[in-house]
Amino acid sequence: MSENLQKFLKVLEKTESDFSARLAAAQDEPALEALKIEYLGRKGILQSYFSWMSQLDANEKPQLGGALNRIKETIQSRLEERKTAFQRQPAAIESFDPSLPPRLPACGAMHPLLQVLDEIKQIFVGMGFRIEEGPEIESDYYNFEALNIPPYHPSRDMQDTFYLREGLVLRTHTSPVQIRTMENQKPPVRMIAPGRCFRNDTPDATHSPTFHQVEGLCVDRGVSFAELKGVVQAFAQKIFNKDVRVRFRPSFFPFTEPSAEYDFSCIFCKGKGCRVCKNTGWLEISGAGMVDPAVFGFVDYDPTIYSGYAFGMGVERITMLKYQVHDIRIFYENDLRFLQQF
Ligand code: DAH
């Protein structure tokens, strides 16, 4: 074989592999059309190779001619093949599979505080309590005065109140719903009042200017402190677990006498002492006590006939313990990475 023929056949090989790469990169029919003109056109690459014939001996010409024809046919058929593939593409859409599950829209869920609040409500409803509500904007009278907290009483400072215009406040606790309920109902009363409260506190890991409480109240003939303890104990065991013990410590609230603060035995270390309970074995929950006769005076209940108990609790506190949330502020940030864990 002459040197020239060898050289020409090499160029043909290279031309074919170049074409393959160009074909693979062609994205649509116009791109195929352009390739066709470039390679097979009258002034195209292959046509130009026919001029090589004159540089070969007569006996080698048929070999180059055959090679040129083969590559021409290859390019032609590969262009055709690709073109039908493009034209067939819409059929791919027709082969849509109706049994595939649909993409679901993002769906919201109950906020963790509301989930726990629901649980709290269910527990108390199960013990015969009704659910009452009161306004978040409250009068000074219901928020303080009728709860036996007179004007200029130091416990008003404790509550860091947001004052609105004359006589109105953002309620600092849900205790005012006690008064509203007793004004509207004669004993026996057994109610809980869940709701949002506000205090002018600087936010930190355990304080927020807005938070939620559940107030409880029971008034009837012969209601005792022992019953209060029993109800709080039953609640503790239902919301956490059967092993939780309850402890009452003497305290003071203007609307209860005697008053107590109640603790649950630490649900993490079972009372042995750990970081969460600061090695005391106990978790402080909230306050409770026997309704002060002075409060009955505001709602015309006769304290010589009726007695009652009241208690409070913080929904955030219980949720934080239940789910080991370490910063109260995260409840109000609407961060989906947090909320989607519930
Ligand atoms: N209102 C109190 C507070 O916000 C909690 C409380 C304490 C409610 C004692 C009560 C109670 O009913 O008897 O801190």
Tab-separated table of C-alpha atoms and ligand atoms in Angstrom:
chain	number	residue	atom	x	y	z
A	1	MET	CA	0.000	0.000	0.000
A	2	SER	CA	1.409	3.410	-0.923
A	3	GLU	CA	2.242	5.958	1.734
A	4	ASN	CA	-0.390	8.275	0.327
A	5	LEU	CA	-3.161	5.718	0.609
A	6	GLN	CA	-2.178	4.947	4.225
A	7	LYS	CA	-2.289	8.660	5.062
A	8	PHE	CA	-5.702	9.093	3.435
A	9	LEU	CA	-7.226	6.117	5.245
A	10	LYS	CA	-5.955	7.524	8.572
A	11	VAL	CA	-7.623	10.872	7.859
A	12	LEU	CA	-10.844	9.059	7.080
A	13	GLU	CA	-10.702	7.241	10.428
A	14	LYS	CA	-10.181	10.539	12.227
A	15	THR	CA	-13.021	12.144	10.262
A	16	GLU	CA	-15.366	9.388	11.371
A	17	SER	CA	-14.492	9.708	15.042
A	18	ASP	CA	-14.780	13.520	14.881
A	19	PHE	CA	-18.197	13.084	13.342
A	20	SER	CA	-19.253	10.755	16.141
A	21	ALA	CA	-18.371	13.369	18.745
A	22	ARG	CA	-20.180	16.120	16.825
A	23	LEU	CA	-23.251	13.924	16.422
A	24	ALA	CA	-23.369	13.149	20.121
A	25	ALA	CA	-23.326	16.889	20.864
A	26	ALA	CA	-26.162	17.715	18.426
A	27	GLN	CA	-29.237	18.667	20.459
A	28	ASP	CA	-31.941	19.073	17.791
A	29	GLU	CA	-32.886	18.582	14.150
A	30	PRO	CA	-31.412	21.880	12.866
A	31	ALA	CA	-28.078	20.838	14.382
A	32	LEU	CA	-28.315	17.534	12.450
A	33	GLU	CA	-29.097	19.415	9.245
A	34	ALA	CA	-25.996	21.603	9.713
A	35	LEU	CA	-23.820	18.504	10.279
A	36	LYS	CA	-25.215	16.909	7.146
A	37	ILE	CA	-24.251	19.920	5.026
A	38	GLU	CA	-20.837	20.145	6.673
A	39	TYR	CA	-19.958	16.485	6.000
A	40	LEU	CA	-22.048	15.404	3.012
A	41	GLY	CA	-22.805	18.678	1.215
A	42	ARG	CA	-21.637	19.505	-2.315
A	43	LYS	CA	-18.825	21.594	-0.833
A	44	GLY	CA	-18.582	19.333	2.232
A	45	ILE	CA	-15.678	17.568	3.901
A	46	LEU	CA	-16.160	14.180	2.159
A	47	GLN	CA	-16.530	15.747	-1.265
A	48	SER	CA	-13.188	17.506	-0.793
A	49	TYR	CA	-11.499	14.117	-0.141
A	50	PHE	CA	-12.313	12.921	-3.693
A	51	SER	CA	-9.570	15.254	-4.965
A	52	TRP	CA	-7.093	12.810	-3.335
A	53	MET	CA	-7.804	10.304	-6.164
A	54	SER	CA	-5.408	12.085	-8.490
A	55	GLN	CA	-2.522	11.386	-6.071
A	56	LEU	CA	-3.008	7.600	-6.237
A	57	ASP	CA	-2.060	4.928	-8.737
A	58	ALA	CA	-4.940	3.521	-10.744
A	59	ASN	CA	-4.828	0.186	-8.822
A	60	GLU	CA	-5.292	1.957	-5.439
A	61	LYS	CA	-8.133	4.279	-6.505
A	62	PRO	CA	-10.927	1.694	-5.989
A	63	GLN	CA	-9.693	1.149	-2.376
A	64	LEU	CA	-9.980	4.866	-1.503
A	65	GLY	CA	-13.271	5.088	-3.424
A	66	GLY	CA	-14.693	2.163	-1.425
A	67	ALA	CA	-13.544	3.673	1.892
A	68	LEU	CA	-15.031	7.066	1.004
A	69	ASN	CA	-18.351	5.472	0.089
A	70	ARG	CA	-18.464	3.456	3.320
A	71	ILE	CA	-17.883	6.477	5.521
A	72	LYS	CA	-20.440	8.462	3.538
A	73	GLU	CA	-23.060	5.752	4.088
A	74	THR	CA	-22.183	5.467	7.764
A	75	ILE	CA	-22.569	9.203	8.291
A	76	GLN	CA	-25.808	9.247	6.328
A	77	SER	CA	-27.382	6.394	8.272
A	78	ARG	CA	-26.265	7.674	11.647
A	79	LEU	CA	-27.752	11.094	10.871
A	80	GLU	CA	-31.029	9.399	9.861
A	81	GLU	CA	-31.061	7.274	12.991
A	82	ARG	CA	-30.566	10.301	15.182
A	83	LYS	CA	-33.259	12.256	13.375
A	84	THR	CA	-35.885	9.545	13.966
A	85	ALA	CA	-34.837	9.445	17.625
A	86	PHE	CA	-35.534	13.184	17.902
A	87	GLN	CA	-38.882	12.782	16.165
A	88	ARG	CA	-39.861	9.970	18.454
A	89	GLN	CA	-39.278	11.972	21.627
A	90	PRO	CA	-42.884	13.190	22.125
A	91	ALA	CA	-43.786	9.535	22.464
A	92	ALA	CA	-41.759	9.490	25.644
A	93	ILE	CA	-44.279	11.911	27.174
A	94	GLU	CA	-47.136	9.651	26.101
A	95	SER	CA	-45.635	6.853	28.123
A	96	PHE	CA	-46.481	8.793	31.319
A	97	ASP	CA	-47.125	6.326	34.143
A	98	PRO	CA	-50.448	7.155	35.843
A	99	SER	CA	-49.731	4.772	38.708
A	100	LEU	CA	-46.836	6.881	39.991
A	101	PRO	CA	-47.635	8.524	43.357
A	102	PRO	CA	-48.243	12.295	42.937
A	103	ARG	CA	-45.897	14.879	44.320
A	104	LEU	CA	-47.662	16.076	47.452
A	105	PRO	CA	-47.862	19.778	48.295
A	106	ALA	CA	-46.018	20.747	51.482
A	107	CYS	CA	-48.457	20.335	54.334
A	108	GLY	CA	-48.470	22.108	57.699
A	109	ALA	CA	-48.819	20.418	61.070
A	110	MET	CA	-49.837	21.334	64.608
A	111	HIS	CA	-47.307	23.458	66.457
A	112	PRO	CA	-45.619	21.498	69.295
A	113	LEU	CA	-47.128	23.876	71.884
A	114	LEU	CA	-50.607	23.206	70.510
A	115	GLN	CA	-49.964	19.457	70.500
A	116	VAL	CA	-49.023	19.532	74.174
A	117	LEU	CA	-51.873	21.905	74.967
A	118	ASP	CA	-54.253	19.409	73.353
A	119	GLU	CA	-52.876	16.675	75.572
A	120	ILE	CA	-53.252	18.850	78.678
A	121	LYS	CA	-56.848	19.659	77.761
A	122	GLN	CA	-57.697	16.003	77.179
A	123	ILE	CA	-56.293	14.998	80.559
A	124	PHE	CA	-58.335	17.598	82.429
A	125	VAL	CA	-61.496	17.057	80.392
A	126	GLY	CA	-61.096	13.396	81.349
A	127	MET	CA	-61.197	14.466	85.014
A	128	GLY	CA	-64.401	16.476	84.543
A	129	PHE	CA	-63.000	19.949	83.878
A	130	ARG	CA	-64.595	22.239	81.281
A	131	ILE	CA	-62.589	24.519	79.045
A	132	GLU	CA	-63.094	28.265	79.465
A	133	GLU	CA	-61.542	31.184	77.656
A	134	GLY	CA	-60.925	34.838	78.364
A	135	PRO	CA	-59.556	37.842	76.455
A	136	GLU	CA	-55.853	38.471	75.949
A	137	ILE	CA	-56.461	42.188	76.468
A	138	GLU	CA	-57.718	42.252	80.015
A	139	SER	CA	-58.838	44.935	82.425
A	140	ASP	CA	-56.765	45.788	85.455
A	141	TYR	CA	-59.747	44.619	87.469
A	142	TYR	CA	-59.727	41.008	86.202
A	143	ASN	CA	-55.963	40.681	85.817
A	144	PHE	CA	-55.161	42.032	89.295
A	145	GLU	CA	-57.802	43.553	91.502
A	146	ALA	CA	-60.399	40.777	91.638
A	147	LEU	CA	-57.543	38.332	92.214
A	148	ASN	CA	-56.860	40.182	95.431
A	149	ILE	CA	-53.877	42.060	94.004
A	150	PRO	CA	-54.673	45.663	95.021
A	151	PRO	CA	-53.224	48.744	93.258
A	152	TYR	CA	-49.587	49.374	94.211
A	153	HIS	CA	-49.260	45.865	95.535
A	154	PRO	CA	-45.653	44.723	95.012
A	155	SER	CA	-46.705	41.537	93.216
A	156	ARG	CA	-47.765	43.716	90.260
A	157	ASP	CA	-44.102	44.561	89.758
A	158	MET	CA	-43.258	40.861	89.763
A	159	GLN	CA	-45.391	40.439	86.691
A	160	ASP	CA	-43.715	43.078	84.471
A	161	THR	CA	-46.974	44.100	82.916
A	162	PHE	CA	-47.499	45.525	79.427
A	163	TYR	CA	-49.891	48.401	80.148
A	164	LEU	CA	-52.229	49.568	77.382
A	165	ARG	CA	-54.387	52.653	77.675
A	166	GLU	CA	-56.129	53.467	80.960
A	167	GLY	CA	-57.198	50.363	82.844
A	168	LEU	CA	-56.240	47.786	80.191
A	169	VAL	CA	-53.286	45.401	80.168
A	170	LEU	CA	-52.074	42.430	78.137
A	171	ARG	CA	-52.976	39.692	80.596
A	172	THR	CA	-49.954	38.533	82.573
A	173	HIS	CA	-51.525	35.166	83.452
A	174	THR	CA	-54.675	33.147	82.760
A	175	SER	CA	-55.910	33.502	86.363
A	176	PRO	CA	-58.370	36.308	85.405
A	177	VAL	CA	-60.458	33.631	83.627
A	178	GLN	CA	-61.217	32.265	87.138
A	179	ILE	CA	-63.004	35.496	87.956
A	180	ARG	CA	-64.864	35.694	84.641
A	181	THR	CA	-66.033	32.096	85.029
A	182	MET	CA	-67.192	32.512	88.634
A	183	GLU	CA	-69.062	35.698	87.676
A	184	ASN	CA	-71.028	33.721	85.101
A	185	GLN	CA	-71.528	30.363	86.840
A	186	LYS	CA	-72.745	29.241	90.216
A	187	PRO	CA	-70.791	26.423	91.921
A	188	PRO	CA	-69.935	23.674	91.314
A	189	VAL	CA	-67.236	24.926	88.955
A	190	ARG	CA	-64.518	22.758	87.451
A	191	MET	CA	-62.660	24.462	84.649
A	192	ILE	CA	-59.324	24.952	82.978
A	193	ALA	CA	-58.443	28.094	81.030
A	194	PRO	CA	-55.689	27.715	78.450
A	195	GLY	CA	-54.370	30.808	76.784
A	196	ARG	CA	-51.700	33.225	75.769
A	197	CYS	CA	-50.092	35.571	78.288
A	198	PHE	CA	-47.662	38.468	78.069
A	199	ARG	CA	-44.957	39.893	80.286
A	200	ASN	CA	-42.437	42.624	79.711
A	201	ASP	CA	-39.512	40.236	80.104
A	202	THR	CA	-36.220	40.363	78.259
A	203	PRO	CA	-36.113	37.251	76.078
A	204	ASP	CA	-33.589	34.574	77.024
A	205	ALA	CA	-33.520	30.772	77.017
A	206	THR	CA	-36.302	30.595	79.640
A	207	HIS	CA	-38.163	33.899	79.205
A	208	SER	CA	-40.321	35.167	76.395
A	209	PRO	CA	-42.558	38.261	76.310
A	210	THR	CA	-45.381	35.957	75.238
A	211	PHE	CA	-46.061	32.430	76.475
A	212	HIS	CA	-48.966	30.145	77.326
A	213	GLN	CA	-50.534	29.050	80.568
A	214	VAL	CA	-53.308	26.771	81.680
A	215	GLU	CA	-55.219	27.926	84.738
A	216	GLY	CA	-57.304	25.444	86.704
A	217	LEU	CA	-60.146	26.110	89.129
A	218	CYS	CA	-62.463	23.896	91.109
A	219	VAL	CA	-65.096	25.252	93.501
A	220	ASP	CA	-67.725	23.260	95.350
A	221	ARG	CA	-68.821	22.344	98.839
A	222	GLY	CA	-66.079	20.554	100.739
A	223	VAL	CA	-63.302	20.881	98.163
A	224	SER	CA	-59.981	20.176	99.883
A	225	PHE	CA	-56.251	20.711	99.472
A	226	ALA	CA	-55.937	16.913	99.315
A	227	GLU	CA	-58.104	16.898	96.187
A	228	LEU	CA	-55.852	19.551	94.637
A	229	LYS	CA	-52.835	17.364	95.289
A	230	GLY	CA	-54.601	14.341	93.839
A	231	VAL	CA	-55.542	16.196	90.652
A	232	VAL	CA	-52.032	17.586	90.159
A	233	GLN	CA	-50.552	14.128	90.832
A	234	ALA	CA	-52.897	12.476	88.318
A	235	PHE	CA	-52.004	15.124	85.757
A	236	ALA	CA	-48.253	14.693	86.303
A	237	GLN	CA	-48.479	10.946	85.757
A	238	LYS	CA	-50.596	11.272	82.632
A	239	ILE	CA	-48.543	13.983	80.919
A	240	PHE	CA	-45.177	12.404	81.780
A	241	ASN	CA	-45.328	8.898	83.242
A	242	LYS	CA	-46.524	6.747	86.112
A	243	ASP	CA	-43.396	7.189	88.199
A	244	VAL	CA	-43.587	10.980	88.517
A	245	ARG	CA	-44.052	12.159	92.098
A	246	VAL	CA	-45.390	15.593	93.089
A	247	ARG	CA	-44.151	17.841	95.857
A	248	PHE	CA	-45.817	20.958	97.273
A	249	ARG	CA	-43.760	23.742	98.873
A	250	PRO	CA	-45.262	26.615	100.897
A	251	SER	CA	-45.468	29.833	98.901
A	252	PHE	CA	-47.555	32.969	98.506
A	253	PHE	CA	-50.045	34.113	95.905
A	254	PRO	CA	-52.552	36.875	96.717
A	255	PHE	CA	-55.453	34.843	95.268
A	256	THR	CA	-54.843	31.609	97.180
A	257	GLU	CA	-54.537	30.821	100.871
A	258	PRO	CA	-52.742	28.627	101.667
A	259	SER	CA	-50.545	28.806	98.585
A	260	ALA	CA	-47.950	26.399	97.285
A	261	GLU	CA	-45.509	25.908	94.497
A	262	TYR	CA	-45.527	22.419	93.090
A	263	ASP	CA	-42.661	20.413	91.643
A	264	PHE	CA	-42.524	17.125	89.707
A	265	SER	CA	-39.797	14.611	90.467
A	266	CYS	CA	-37.224	14.944	87.712
A	267	ILE	CA	-38.358	12.984	84.659
A	268	PHE	CA	-34.775	12.664	83.401
A	269	CYS	CA	-32.933	11.295	86.447
A	270	LYS	CA	-36.026	10.009	88.317
A	271	GLY	CA	-35.089	12.214	91.268
A	272	LYS	CA	-31.461	11.159	91.595
A	273	GLY	CA	-30.159	14.581	90.530
A	274	CYS	CA	-28.967	15.700	87.107
A	275	ARG	CA	-28.159	18.787	85.070
A	276	VAL	CA	-31.804	19.518	84.137
A	277	CYS	CA	-33.030	19.502	87.763
A	278	LYS	CA	-29.828	21.200	88.904
A	279	ASN	CA	-29.134	18.182	91.099
A	280	THR	CA	-32.237	18.754	93.218
A	281	GLY	CA	-34.172	15.801	91.810
A	282	TRP	CA	-37.180	18.115	91.327
A	283	LEU	CA	-38.536	20.225	88.453
A	284	GLU	CA	-40.397	23.402	89.403
A	285	ILE	CA	-43.701	23.540	87.575
A	286	SER	CA	-45.957	26.320	88.900
A	287	GLY	CA	-48.177	27.527	91.724
A	288	ALA	CA	-51.436	26.413	93.289
A	289	GLY	CA	-53.504	26.800	96.411
A	290	MET	CA	-56.936	27.118	98.005
A	291	VAL	CA	-58.955	30.019	96.587
A	292	ASP	CA	-58.617	32.978	98.961
A	293	PRO	CA	-62.003	33.916	100.531
A	294	ALA	CA	-61.285	37.514	99.459
A	295	VAL	CA	-61.513	36.352	95.804
A	296	PHE	CA	-64.915	34.739	96.499
A	297	GLY	CA	-65.942	38.155	97.814
A	298	PHE	CA	-65.439	39.672	94.347
A	299	VAL	CA	-67.719	37.128	92.658
A	300	ASP	CA	-70.374	36.756	95.329
A	301	TYR	CA	-69.585	33.183	96.294
A	302	ASP	CA	-70.203	32.498	99.968
A	303	PRO	CA	-66.890	31.340	101.487
A	304	THR	CA	-68.703	29.809	104.441
A	305	ILE	CA	-70.433	27.396	102.052
A	306	TYR	CA	-67.878	26.889	99.270
A	307	SER	CA	-64.208	26.195	99.061
A	308	GLY	CA	-62.034	25.755	96.022
A	309	TYR	CA	-58.572	25.187	94.703
A	310	ALA	CA	-56.727	26.797	91.821
A	311	PHE	CA	-53.537	25.993	89.994
A	312	GLY	CA	-51.492	27.292	87.119
A	313	MET	CA	-49.002	25.780	84.710
A	314	GLY	CA	-46.826	26.903	81.827
A	315	VAL	CA	-47.359	25.157	78.485
A	316	GLU	CA	-43.862	26.045	77.257
A	317	ARG	CA	-42.279	24.661	80.419
A	318	ILE	CA	-44.051	21.331	80.073
A	319	THR	CA	-43.328	21.112	76.324
A	320	MET	CA	-39.659	21.916	76.919
A	321	LEU	CA	-39.412	19.129	79.490
A	322	LYS	CA	-41.375	16.659	77.384
A	323	TYR	CA	-39.287	17.161	74.247
A	324	GLN	CA	-36.031	18.392	75.808
A	325	VAL	CA	-36.195	21.789	74.128
A	326	HIS	CA	-33.549	23.985	75.708
A	327	ASP	CA	-34.532	27.445	74.482
A	328	ILE	CA	-38.072	28.846	74.725
A	329	ARG	CA	-37.456	31.335	71.889
A	330	ILE	CA	-37.340	28.591	69.272
A	331	PHE	CA	-41.121	28.027	69.683
A	332	TYR	CA	-41.852	31.394	68.087
A	333	GLU	CA	-39.282	31.480	65.300
A	334	ASN	CA	-41.233	29.338	62.811
A	335	ASP	CA	-38.083	27.513	61.799
A	336	LEU	CA	-39.265	24.506	59.780
A	337	ARG	CA	-36.174	22.504	60.735
A	338	PHE	CA	-37.484	22.653	64.327
A	339	LEU	CA	-41.220	22.381	63.651
A	340	GLN	CA	-40.897	19.381	61.323
A	341	GLN	CA	-39.503	17.306	64.186
A	342	PHE	CA	-42.958	17.149	65.808
B	1	DAH	N1	-51.010	33.018	88.072
B	1	DAH	C1	-49.769	32.485	88.565
B	1	DAH	C2	-48.615	32.906	87.679
B	1	DAH	O1	-48.850	33.343	86.589
B	1	DAH	C3	-49.795	30.989	88.614
B	1	DAH	C4	-50.721	30.506	89.671
B	1	DAH	C5	-50.285	30.354	90.974
B	1	DAH	C6	-52.041	30.222	89.359
B	1	DAH	C7	-51.124	29.929	91.958
B	1	DAH	C8	-52.889	29.762	90.372
B	1	DAH	C9	-52.408	29.630	91.664
B	1	DAH	O2	-54.172	29.483	90.147
B	1	DAH	O3	-53.284	29.189	92.648
B	1	DAH	O4	-47.495	32.796	88.056
